[in-house]
Each structure stands twice: as C-alpha cells, then as structure tokens.
Short mmCIF file of C-alpha atoms in Angstrom, two decimals:
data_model
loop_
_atom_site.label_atom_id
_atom_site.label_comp_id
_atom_site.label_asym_id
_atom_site.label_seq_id
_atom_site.Cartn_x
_atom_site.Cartn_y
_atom_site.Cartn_z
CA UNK A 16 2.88 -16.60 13.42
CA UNK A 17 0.28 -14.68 14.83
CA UNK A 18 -2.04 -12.04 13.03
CA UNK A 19 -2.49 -8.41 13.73
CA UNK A 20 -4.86 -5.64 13.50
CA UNK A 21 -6.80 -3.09 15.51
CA UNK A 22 -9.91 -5.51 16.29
CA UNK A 23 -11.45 -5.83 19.85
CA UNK A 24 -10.64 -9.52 20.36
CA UNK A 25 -10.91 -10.29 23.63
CA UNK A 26 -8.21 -11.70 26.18
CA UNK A 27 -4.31 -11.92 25.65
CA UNK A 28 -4.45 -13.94 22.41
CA UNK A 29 -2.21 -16.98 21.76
CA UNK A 30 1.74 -16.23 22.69
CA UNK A 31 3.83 -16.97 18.93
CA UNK A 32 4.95 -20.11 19.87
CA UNK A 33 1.22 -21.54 20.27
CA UNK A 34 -0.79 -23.05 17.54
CA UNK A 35 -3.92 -21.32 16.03
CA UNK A 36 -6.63 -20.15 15.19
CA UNK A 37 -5.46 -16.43 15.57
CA UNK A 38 -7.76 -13.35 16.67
CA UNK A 39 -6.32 -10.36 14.76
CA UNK A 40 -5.61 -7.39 16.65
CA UNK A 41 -2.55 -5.38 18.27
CA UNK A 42 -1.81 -1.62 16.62
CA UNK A 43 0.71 -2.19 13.69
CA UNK A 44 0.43 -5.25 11.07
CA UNK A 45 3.52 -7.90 11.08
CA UNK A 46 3.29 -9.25 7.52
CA UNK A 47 4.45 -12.89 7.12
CA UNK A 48 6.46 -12.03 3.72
CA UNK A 49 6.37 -8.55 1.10
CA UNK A 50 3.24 -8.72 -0.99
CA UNK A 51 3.35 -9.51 -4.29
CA UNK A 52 1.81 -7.57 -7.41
CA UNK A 53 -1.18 -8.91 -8.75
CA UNK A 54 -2.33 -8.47 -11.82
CA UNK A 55 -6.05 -9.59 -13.45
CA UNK A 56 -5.90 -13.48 -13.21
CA UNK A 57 -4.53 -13.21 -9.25
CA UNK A 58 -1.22 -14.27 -10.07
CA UNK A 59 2.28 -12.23 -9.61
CA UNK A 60 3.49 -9.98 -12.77
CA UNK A 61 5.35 -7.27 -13.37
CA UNK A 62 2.46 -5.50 -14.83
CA UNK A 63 -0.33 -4.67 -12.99
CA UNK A 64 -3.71 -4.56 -14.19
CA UNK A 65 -6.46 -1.94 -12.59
CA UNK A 66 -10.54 -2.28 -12.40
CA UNK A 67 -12.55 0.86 -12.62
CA UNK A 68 -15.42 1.12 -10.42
CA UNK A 69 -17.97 -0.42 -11.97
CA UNK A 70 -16.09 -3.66 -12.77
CA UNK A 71 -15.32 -3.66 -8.93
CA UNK A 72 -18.39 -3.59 -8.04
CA UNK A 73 -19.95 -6.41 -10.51
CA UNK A 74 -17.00 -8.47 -9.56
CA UNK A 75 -17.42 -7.84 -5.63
CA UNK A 76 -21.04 -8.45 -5.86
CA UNK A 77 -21.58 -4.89 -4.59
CA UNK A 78 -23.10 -1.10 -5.20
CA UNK A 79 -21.74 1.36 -6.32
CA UNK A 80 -22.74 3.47 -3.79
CA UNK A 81 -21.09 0.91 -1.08
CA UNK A 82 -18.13 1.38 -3.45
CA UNK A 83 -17.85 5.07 -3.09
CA UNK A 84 -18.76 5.43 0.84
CA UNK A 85 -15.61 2.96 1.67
CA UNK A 86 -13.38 4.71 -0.35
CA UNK A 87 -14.59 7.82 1.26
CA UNK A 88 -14.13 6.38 4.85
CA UNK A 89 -10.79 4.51 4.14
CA UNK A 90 -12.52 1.02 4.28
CA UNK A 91 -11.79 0.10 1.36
CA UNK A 92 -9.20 2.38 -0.89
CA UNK A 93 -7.90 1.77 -4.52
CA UNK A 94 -4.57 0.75 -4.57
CA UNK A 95 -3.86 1.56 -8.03
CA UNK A 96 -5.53 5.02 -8.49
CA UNK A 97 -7.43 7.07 -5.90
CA UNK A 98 -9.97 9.64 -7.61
CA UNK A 99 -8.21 13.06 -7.71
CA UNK A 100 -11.18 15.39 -7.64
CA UNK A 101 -13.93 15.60 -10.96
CA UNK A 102 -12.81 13.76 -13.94
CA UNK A 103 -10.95 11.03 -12.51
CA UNK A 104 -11.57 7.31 -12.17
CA UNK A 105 -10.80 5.06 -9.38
CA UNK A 106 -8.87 1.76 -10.46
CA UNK A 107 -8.83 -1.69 -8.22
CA UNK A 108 -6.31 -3.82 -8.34
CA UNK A 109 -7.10 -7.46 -8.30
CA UNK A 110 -6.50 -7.88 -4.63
CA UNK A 111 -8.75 -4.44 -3.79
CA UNK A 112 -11.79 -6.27 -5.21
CA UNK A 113 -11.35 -9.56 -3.14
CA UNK A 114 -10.69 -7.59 0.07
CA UNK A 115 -14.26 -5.83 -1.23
CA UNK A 116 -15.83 -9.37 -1.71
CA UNK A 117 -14.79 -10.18 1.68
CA UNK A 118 -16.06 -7.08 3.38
CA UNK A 119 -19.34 -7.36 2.17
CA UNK A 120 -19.53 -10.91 3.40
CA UNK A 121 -18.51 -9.86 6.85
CA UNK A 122 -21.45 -6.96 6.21
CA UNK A 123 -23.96 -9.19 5.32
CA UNK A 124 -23.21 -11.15 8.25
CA UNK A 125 -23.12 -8.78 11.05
CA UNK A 126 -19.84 -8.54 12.15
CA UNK A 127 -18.11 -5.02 13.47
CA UNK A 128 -16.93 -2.56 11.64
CA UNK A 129 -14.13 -2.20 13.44
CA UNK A 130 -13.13 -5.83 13.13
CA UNK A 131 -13.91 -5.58 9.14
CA UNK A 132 -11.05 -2.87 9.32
CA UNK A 133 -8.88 -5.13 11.18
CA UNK A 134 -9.28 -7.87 8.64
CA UNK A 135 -9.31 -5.50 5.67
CA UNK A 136 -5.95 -4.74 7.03
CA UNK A 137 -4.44 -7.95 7.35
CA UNK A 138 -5.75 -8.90 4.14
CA UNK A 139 -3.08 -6.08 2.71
CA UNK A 140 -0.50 -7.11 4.90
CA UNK A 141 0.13 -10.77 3.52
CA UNK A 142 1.45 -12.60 0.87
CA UNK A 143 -0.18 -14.31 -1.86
CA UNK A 144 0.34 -17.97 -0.89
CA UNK A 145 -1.09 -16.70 2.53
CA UNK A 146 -4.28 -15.39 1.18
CA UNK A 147 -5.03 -18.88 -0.73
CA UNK A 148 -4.76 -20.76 2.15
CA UNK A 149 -6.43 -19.17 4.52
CA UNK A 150 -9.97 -18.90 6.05
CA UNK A 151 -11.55 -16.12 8.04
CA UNK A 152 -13.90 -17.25 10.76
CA UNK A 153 -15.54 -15.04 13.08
CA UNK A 154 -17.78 -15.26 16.23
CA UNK A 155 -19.37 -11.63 15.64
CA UNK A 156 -17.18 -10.39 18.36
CA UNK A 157 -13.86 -11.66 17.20
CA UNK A 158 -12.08 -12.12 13.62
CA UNK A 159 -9.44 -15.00 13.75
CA UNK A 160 -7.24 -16.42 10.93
CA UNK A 161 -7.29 -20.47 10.37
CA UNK A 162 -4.25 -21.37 8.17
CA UNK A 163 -5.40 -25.14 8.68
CA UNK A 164 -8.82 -27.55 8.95
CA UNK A 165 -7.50 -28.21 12.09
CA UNK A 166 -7.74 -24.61 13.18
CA UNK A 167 -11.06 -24.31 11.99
CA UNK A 168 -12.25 -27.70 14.10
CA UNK A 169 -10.77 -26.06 17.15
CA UNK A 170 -12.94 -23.13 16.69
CA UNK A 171 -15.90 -25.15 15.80
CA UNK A 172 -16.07 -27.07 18.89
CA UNK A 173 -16.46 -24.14 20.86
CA UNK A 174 -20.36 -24.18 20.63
CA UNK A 175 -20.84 -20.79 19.55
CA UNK A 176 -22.06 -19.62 16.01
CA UNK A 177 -19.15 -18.99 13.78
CA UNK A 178 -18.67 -17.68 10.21
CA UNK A 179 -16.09 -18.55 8.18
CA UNK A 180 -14.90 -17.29 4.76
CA UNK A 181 -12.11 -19.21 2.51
CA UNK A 182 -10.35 -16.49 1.03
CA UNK A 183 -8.93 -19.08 -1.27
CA UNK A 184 -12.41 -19.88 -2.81
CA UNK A 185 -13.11 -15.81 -2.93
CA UNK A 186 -9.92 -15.23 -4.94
CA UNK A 187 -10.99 -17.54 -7.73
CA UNK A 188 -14.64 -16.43 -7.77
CA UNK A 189 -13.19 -12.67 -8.46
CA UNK A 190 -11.17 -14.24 -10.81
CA UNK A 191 -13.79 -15.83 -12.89
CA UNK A 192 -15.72 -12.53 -12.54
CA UNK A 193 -13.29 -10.85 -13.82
CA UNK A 194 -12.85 -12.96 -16.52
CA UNK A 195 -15.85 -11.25 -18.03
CA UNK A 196 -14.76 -7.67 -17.97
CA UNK A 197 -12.76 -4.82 -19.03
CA UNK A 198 -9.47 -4.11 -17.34
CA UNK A 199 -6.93 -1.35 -17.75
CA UNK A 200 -3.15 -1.51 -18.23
CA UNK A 201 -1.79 0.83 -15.47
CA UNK A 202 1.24 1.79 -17.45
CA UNK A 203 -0.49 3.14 -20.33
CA UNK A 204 -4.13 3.27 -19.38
CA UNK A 205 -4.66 0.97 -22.38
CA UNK A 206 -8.30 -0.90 -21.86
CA UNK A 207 -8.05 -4.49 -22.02
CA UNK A 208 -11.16 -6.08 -23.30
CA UNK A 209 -12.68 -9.18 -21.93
CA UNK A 210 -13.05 -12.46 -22.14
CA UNK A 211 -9.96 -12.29 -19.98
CA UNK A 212 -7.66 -9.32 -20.19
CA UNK A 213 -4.48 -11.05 -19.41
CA UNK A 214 -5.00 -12.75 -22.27
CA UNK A 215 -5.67 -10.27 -24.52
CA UNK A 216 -2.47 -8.82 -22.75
CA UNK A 217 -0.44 -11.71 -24.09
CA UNK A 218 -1.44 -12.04 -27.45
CA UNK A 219 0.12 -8.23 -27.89
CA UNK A 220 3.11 -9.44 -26.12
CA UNK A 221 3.67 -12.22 -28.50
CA UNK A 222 2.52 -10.02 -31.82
CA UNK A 223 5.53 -7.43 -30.42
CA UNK A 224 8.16 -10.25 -30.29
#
C-alpha cells in the first residue's frame, strides 16, 4: 500500500500495485488499519497512560525548549492533553514521544522540515504492527517507508547517501526509557511511579479484585 503525506518527493511515486520502498507524500493520509491505544509499555489497553513534559523529553532524548516550540508550531502535539493556558500540563502518550524520538533524529540529520511533518504524520496515521516493522530511510530530499530488508537494499543500491531509522528499535528504546519514570493515569490523573508504571498499574488492579 503506498504511504502518504505532504512531503516534496519527487516524481509520480510507485502506482499501488508496485512494490516499495514508498516516498510519502499526496494531501490526506490513507491509514493501513485504525490506530490502536497505547499505553506506557507500547502495547494496546484500554487505559491510556500520559507523560508530562519533562518525562518526554528525557525519554525522547530532547529539550525542553524543542518540546515546547513543536507543540507551539503543530510539529509535534500531545495527544492526550494540550496545555490550556497557565497552570496546565501537557501529557504524551506513548506513541507522541517516539514520533518525538524520531523527529529529532531526522533533525539531527538534516532532513526538511517539511518532510519531518510528512513523516510525523504518517507516523499517526498507522497501526501498531505497522510502526514495529517499519524503517524510515531518507535521501535528505525524500522520506520513504521500507516495510521489508528488501526495500531497504533497493534503496541502498542507488548510490546516494541514505538515512534510515527502524522505528521498531525506537519504540523499545522509549520503552525502556520510560521504564524509569513517572507516568500519569489519564482517567484519574493518578501518578504512576516508576520502575515501570504499568506495573505499578497492575498490582492495584489485582489488590482491587
């Protein structure tokens, strides 16, 4: 299936019957199946689990005043609570934070902004088995989704220097990272203290039964 966005990949792109690797662009994103929640360990659960700010940004490997400006400029936005004016926190889900991992990788690396959108985009757009399998490579010019090592190869041989991040490897390093720190229950604002907050979670599931 092939990827979507708002990039500035050049050319026509692959038609949907042809094999990959995909550039992502095109106006609207065409999500391969519904998202699922997330909650803390990157797994699907009726209960979601929400990061404030700081925790983000230790997990993400980033500042907090990169934090701020890409919430500010729709980069980046929390998914589970904007800040409403003075007095309010932001709260990441799980996903936000490895879509902020990712960015700054991209950053660090010089590619557009405006691709960093489009990827940032259809990083929201698919499912969870999606996002464990597949790699972003880019060019500098162009973002493209691999889905196989195959795909990756075929962009390889093309000469020029490519990037490539495994979302699949990002996932669990945010997941270990956030392993260490305090999460919040988004249905009751209750903070959930590491070592790993879905565990803490559980135990006062079990102690309620």
């Amino acid at each position: 299936m092939r990827s979507s966005g708002d990039g500035t990949a050049g050319g026509a792109g692959p038609s949907p019957v042809e094999s990959g690797p995909y550039p992502l662009h095109g106006p609207s994103a065409a999500p391969s199946s519904h998202p699922a929640v997330v909650t803390a360990d990157g797994g699907p659960g009726a209960e979601q689990i929400g990061y404030r700010g700081p925790a983000a940004c230790a997990a993400a490997g980033i500042t907090y005043r990169q934090l701020d400006y890409w919430a500010r400029t729709g980069l980046v936005e929390p998914s589970v609570r904007p800040a409403y004016g003075s007095g309010t926190q932001r709260l990441y889900s799980f996903r936000d934070v490895v879509v902020l991992k990712i960015v700054k990788r991209f950053l660090d690396t010089g590619v557009s902004l405006q691709n960093i959108r489009t990827a940032v985009r259809h990083l929201r757009g698919r499912s969870l088995a999606d996002l464990e399998r597949m790699t972003l490579m880019s060019d500098g010019a162009t973002v493209y989704e691999c889905s196989s090592p195959g795909e990756v190869h075929q962009l390889l041989q093309g000469g020029q220097g490519i990037f490539g991040i495994a979302v699949g490897v990002v996932w669990h390093d945010v997941q270990t990272a956030l392993s260490q720190l305090h999460g919040e229950r988004v249905d009751t604002g209750e903070t959930l203290v590491g070592r790993h907050p879905t565990d803490e979670l559980a135990r006062r599931r079990n102690r309620a039964v």
